Short mmCIF file of C-alpha atoms in Angstrom, two decimals:
data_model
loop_
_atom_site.label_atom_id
_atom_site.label_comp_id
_atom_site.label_asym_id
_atom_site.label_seq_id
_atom_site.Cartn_x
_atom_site.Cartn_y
_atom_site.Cartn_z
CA UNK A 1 0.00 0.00 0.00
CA UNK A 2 2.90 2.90 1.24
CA UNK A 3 4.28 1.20 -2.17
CA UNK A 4 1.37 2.83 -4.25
CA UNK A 5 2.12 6.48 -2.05
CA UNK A 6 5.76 6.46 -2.20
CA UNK A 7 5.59 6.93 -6.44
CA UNK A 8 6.06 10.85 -6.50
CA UNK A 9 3.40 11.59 -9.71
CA UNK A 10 0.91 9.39 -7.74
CA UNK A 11 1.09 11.64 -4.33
CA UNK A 12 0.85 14.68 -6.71
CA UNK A 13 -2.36 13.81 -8.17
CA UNK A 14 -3.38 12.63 -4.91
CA UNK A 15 -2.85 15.73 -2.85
CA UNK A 16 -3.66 17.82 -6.13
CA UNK A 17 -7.26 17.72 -5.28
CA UNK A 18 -7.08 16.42 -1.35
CA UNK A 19 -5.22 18.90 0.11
CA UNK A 20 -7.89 21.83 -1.05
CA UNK A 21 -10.52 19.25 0.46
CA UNK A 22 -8.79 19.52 3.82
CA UNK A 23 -8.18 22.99 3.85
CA UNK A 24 -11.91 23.56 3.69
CA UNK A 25 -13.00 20.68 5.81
CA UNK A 26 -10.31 22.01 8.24
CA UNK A 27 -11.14 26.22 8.35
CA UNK A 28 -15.22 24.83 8.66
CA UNK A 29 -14.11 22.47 11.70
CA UNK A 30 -11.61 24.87 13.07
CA UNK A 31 -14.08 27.39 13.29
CA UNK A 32 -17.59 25.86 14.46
CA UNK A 33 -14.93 24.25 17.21
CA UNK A 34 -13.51 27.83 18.51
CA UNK A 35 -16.81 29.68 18.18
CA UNK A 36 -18.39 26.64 20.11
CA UNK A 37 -15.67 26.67 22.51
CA UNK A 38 -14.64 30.54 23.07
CA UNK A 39 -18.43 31.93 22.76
CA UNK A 40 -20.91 29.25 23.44
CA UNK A 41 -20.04 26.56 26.12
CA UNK A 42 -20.09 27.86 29.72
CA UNK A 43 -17.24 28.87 31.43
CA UNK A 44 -15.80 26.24 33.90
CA UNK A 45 -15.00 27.94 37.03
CA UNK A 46 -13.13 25.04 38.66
CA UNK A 47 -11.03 25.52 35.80
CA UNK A 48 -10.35 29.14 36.28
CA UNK A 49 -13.27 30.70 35.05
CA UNK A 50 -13.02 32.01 30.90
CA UNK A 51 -9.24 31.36 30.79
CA UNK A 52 -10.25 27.46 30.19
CA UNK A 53 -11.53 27.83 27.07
CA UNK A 54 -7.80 28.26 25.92
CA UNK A 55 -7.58 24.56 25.93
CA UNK A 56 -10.32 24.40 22.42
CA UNK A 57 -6.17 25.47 21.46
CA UNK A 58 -4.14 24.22 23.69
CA UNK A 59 -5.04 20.82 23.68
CA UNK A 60 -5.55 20.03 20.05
CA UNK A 61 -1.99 21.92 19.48
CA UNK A 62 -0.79 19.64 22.10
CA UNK A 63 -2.29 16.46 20.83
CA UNK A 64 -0.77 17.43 17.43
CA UNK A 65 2.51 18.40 18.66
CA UNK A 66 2.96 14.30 19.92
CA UNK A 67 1.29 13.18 16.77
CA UNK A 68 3.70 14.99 14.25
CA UNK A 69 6.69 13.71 15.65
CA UNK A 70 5.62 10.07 15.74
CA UNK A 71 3.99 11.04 12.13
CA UNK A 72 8.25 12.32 11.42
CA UNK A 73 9.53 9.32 13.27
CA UNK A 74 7.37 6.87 11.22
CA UNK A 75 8.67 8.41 7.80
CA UNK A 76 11.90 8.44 8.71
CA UNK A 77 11.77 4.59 9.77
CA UNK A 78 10.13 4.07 6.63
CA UNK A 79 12.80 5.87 3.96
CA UNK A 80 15.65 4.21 6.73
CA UNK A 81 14.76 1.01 5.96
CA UNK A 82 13.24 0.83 2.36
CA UNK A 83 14.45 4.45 1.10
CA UNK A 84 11.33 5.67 -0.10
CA UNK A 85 12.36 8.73 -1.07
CA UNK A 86 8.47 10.31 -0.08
CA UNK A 87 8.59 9.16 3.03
CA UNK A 88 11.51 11.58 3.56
CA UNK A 89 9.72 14.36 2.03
CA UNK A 90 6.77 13.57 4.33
CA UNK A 91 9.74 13.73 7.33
CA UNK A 92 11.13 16.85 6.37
CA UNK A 93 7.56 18.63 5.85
CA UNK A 94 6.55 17.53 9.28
CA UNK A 95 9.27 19.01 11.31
CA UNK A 96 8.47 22.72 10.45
CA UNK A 97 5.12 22.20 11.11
CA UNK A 98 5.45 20.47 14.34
CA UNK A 99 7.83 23.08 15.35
CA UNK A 100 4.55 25.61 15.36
CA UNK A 101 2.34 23.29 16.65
CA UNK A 102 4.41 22.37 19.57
CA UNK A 103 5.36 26.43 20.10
CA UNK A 104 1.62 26.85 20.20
CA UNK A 105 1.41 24.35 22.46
CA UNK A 106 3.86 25.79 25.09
CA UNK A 107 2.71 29.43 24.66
CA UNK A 108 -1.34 28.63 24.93
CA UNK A 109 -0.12 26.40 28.03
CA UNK A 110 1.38 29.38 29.57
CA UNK A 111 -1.17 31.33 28.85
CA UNK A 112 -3.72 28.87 31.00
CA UNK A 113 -1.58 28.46 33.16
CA UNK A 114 -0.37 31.52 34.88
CA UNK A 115 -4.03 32.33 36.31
CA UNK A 116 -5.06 28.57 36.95
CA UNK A 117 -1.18 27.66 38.56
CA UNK A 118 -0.02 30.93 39.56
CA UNK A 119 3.06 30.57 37.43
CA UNK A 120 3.82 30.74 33.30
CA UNK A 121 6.60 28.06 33.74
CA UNK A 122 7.65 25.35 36.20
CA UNK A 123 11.19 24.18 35.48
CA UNK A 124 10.83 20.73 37.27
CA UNK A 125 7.29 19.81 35.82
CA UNK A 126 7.95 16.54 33.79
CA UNK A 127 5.44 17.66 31.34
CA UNK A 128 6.70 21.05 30.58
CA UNK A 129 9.85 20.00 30.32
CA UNK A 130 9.42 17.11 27.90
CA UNK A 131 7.24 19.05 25.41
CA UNK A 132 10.30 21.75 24.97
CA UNK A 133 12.60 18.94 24.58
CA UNK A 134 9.86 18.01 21.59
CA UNK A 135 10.63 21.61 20.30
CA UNK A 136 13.95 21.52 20.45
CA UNK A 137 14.21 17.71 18.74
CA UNK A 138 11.99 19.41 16.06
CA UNK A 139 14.07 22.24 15.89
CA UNK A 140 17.71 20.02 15.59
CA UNK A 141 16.43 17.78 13.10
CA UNK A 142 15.80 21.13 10.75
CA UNK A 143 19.46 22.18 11.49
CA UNK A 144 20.83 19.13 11.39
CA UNK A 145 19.43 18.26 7.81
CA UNK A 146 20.02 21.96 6.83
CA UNK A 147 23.99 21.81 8.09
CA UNK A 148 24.66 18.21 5.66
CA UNK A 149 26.05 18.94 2.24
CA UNK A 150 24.36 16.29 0.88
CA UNK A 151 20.39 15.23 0.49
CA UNK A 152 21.11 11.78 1.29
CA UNK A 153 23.12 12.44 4.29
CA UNK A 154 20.60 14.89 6.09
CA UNK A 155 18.13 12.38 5.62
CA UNK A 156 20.15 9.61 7.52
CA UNK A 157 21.01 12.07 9.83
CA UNK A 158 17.66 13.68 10.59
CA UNK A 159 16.10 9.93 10.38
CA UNK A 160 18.46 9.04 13.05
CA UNK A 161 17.77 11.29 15.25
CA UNK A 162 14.17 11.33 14.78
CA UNK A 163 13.72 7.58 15.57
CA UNK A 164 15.84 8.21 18.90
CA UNK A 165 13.86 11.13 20.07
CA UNK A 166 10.46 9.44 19.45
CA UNK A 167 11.41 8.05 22.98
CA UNK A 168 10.33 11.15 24.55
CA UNK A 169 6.44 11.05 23.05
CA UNK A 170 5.71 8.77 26.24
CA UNK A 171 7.13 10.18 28.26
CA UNK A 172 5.54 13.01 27.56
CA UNK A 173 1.96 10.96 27.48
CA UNK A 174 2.90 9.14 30.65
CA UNK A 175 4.93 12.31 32.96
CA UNK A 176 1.85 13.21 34.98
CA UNK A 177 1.11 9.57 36.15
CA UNK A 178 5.05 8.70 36.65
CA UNK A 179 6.29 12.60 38.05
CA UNK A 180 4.83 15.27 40.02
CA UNK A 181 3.00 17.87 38.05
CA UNK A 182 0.87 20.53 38.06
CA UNK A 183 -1.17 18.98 34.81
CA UNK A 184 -4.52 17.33 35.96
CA UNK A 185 -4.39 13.52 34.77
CA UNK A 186 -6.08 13.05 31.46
CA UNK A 187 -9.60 13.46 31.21
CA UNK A 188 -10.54 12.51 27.74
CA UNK A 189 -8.50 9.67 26.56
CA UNK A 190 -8.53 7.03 29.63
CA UNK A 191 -9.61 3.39 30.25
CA UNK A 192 -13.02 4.64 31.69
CA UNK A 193 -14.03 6.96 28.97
CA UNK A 194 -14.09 10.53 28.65
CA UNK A 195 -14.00 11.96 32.13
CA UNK A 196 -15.12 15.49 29.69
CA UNK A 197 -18.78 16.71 30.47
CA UNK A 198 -20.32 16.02 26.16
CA UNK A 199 -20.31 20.35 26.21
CA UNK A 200 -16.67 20.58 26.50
CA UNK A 201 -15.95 17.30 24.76
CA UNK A 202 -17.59 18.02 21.52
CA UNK A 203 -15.75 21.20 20.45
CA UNK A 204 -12.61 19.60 21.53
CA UNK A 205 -12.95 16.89 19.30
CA UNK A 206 -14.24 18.88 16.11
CA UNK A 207 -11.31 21.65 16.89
CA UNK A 208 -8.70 18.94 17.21
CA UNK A 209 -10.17 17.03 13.90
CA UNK A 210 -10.07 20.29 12.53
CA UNK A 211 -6.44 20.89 13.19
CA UNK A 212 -5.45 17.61 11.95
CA UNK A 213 -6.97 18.13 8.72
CA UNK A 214 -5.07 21.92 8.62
CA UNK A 215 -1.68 20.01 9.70
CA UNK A 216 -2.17 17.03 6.87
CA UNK A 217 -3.14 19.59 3.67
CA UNK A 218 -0.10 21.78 4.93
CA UNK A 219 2.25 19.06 4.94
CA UNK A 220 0.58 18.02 1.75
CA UNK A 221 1.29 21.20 0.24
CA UNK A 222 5.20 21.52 1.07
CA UNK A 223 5.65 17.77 0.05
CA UNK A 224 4.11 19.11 -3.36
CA UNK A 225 6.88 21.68 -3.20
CA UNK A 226 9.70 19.76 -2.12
CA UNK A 227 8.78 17.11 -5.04
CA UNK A 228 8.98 20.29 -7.43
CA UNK A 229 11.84 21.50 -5.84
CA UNK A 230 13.76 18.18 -6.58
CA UNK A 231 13.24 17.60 -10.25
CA UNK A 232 13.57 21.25 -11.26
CA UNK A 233 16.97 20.40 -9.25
CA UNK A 234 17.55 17.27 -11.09
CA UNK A 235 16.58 19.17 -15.06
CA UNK A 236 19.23 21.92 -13.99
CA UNK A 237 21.81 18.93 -13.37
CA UNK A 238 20.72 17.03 -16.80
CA UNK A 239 20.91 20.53 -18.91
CA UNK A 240 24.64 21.30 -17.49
CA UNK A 241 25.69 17.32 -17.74
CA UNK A 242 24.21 17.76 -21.19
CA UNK A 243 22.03 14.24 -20.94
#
């Protein structure tokens, strides 16, 4: 099946007409989610009063953030061991775009948390600190591909190194059950259920589906151009080799 993907004029028809699908699915979704979840649901004053409904962004940019780099980690297993040269694309799309996610992640986080915690940042909370060791993975596999002289080189490198730092996605999934932290425990994946009253749950999902979709037509889109990138590379090579 990743067989059928990995041929570069197949994922260009593909995403010629799928990304534009997902951008629109995603800006309806995105948007019935934060109107849902900034204007209409009730505030939660256990939660702090109106500063909670900066998780209908925190938590699907945090859900995302883990996501991508498994998404980045899976590609880059996948071009290490069969060197499908589209899985790398996919790899090196991701990264910039889990980059943002993951900064939007930390910043809404603050945001939430200085009136609900008393505090923007807490240097020893497991979870913190394990989501800006996500940014910073994200951020050294885009100089360490961008710092190789060679294509094939910064993807072993960057593959490398995104296969080893995949080790951190659970810990950051699993820090608030194994380390002290100020995060509650999770409240809408668990092995009872959704501990999330259906008001709040709802627009969380839809945003979150909604930001998946944005993430997927994005990467789509600088595949596309990567892919583009590549061959105009390769017809400059041909012309001056004169083949």
């Amino acid at each position: 099946m990743f067989s059928w993907f990995a041929n570069p004029h197949r994922f260009l028809m593909l995403s010629s007409w799928l990304a534009p699908l997902f951008y629109a699915a995603a800006a309806l979704l995105i948007a019935w989610g934060l109107w849902q979840g900034l204007w209409m649901v009730p505030k939660d004053d256990y939660q702090g009063g109106d500063i909670m409904r900066v998780m209908f962004i925190h938590v699907p940019a945090a859900w995302l953030a883990m996501a991508s780099y498994l998404g980045m980690a899976v590609m880059s297993f996948v071009w290490f061991i069969w060197r499908h040269e589209v899985a790398d694309i996919a790899a090196k799309a991701i990264a910039p775009l889990g980059a943002t996610w993951t900064a939007l992640c930390l910043a809404t986080g603050a945001i939430w948390g200085k009136p609900t915690w008393g505090t923007w940042w807490q240097w020893d909370d497991a979870r913190m600190m394990s989501v800006l060791f996500m940014f910073f993975l994200f951020l050294g596999y885009i100089a360490l591909r961008a710092a190789m002289d060679t294509r094939q080189k910064a993807a072993r490198a960057g593959a490398i190194l995104a296969m080893v730092g995949a080790l951190n996605v659970p810990l950051i999934k699993f820090s608030v059950d194994l380390f002290t932290s100020l995060h509650q425990d999770a409240s809408v994946i668990t092995t009872e259920g959704p501990k999330m009253a259906a008001v709040y749950l709802w627009p969380l999902l839809i945003s979150s589906v909604g930001h998946s979709l944005l993430f997927a037509a994005l990467v789509m889109t600088l595949m596309r151009a990567e892919i583009w990138t590549r061959r105009a590379a390769q017809s400059r090579a041909r012309l001056m080799t004169g083949d």
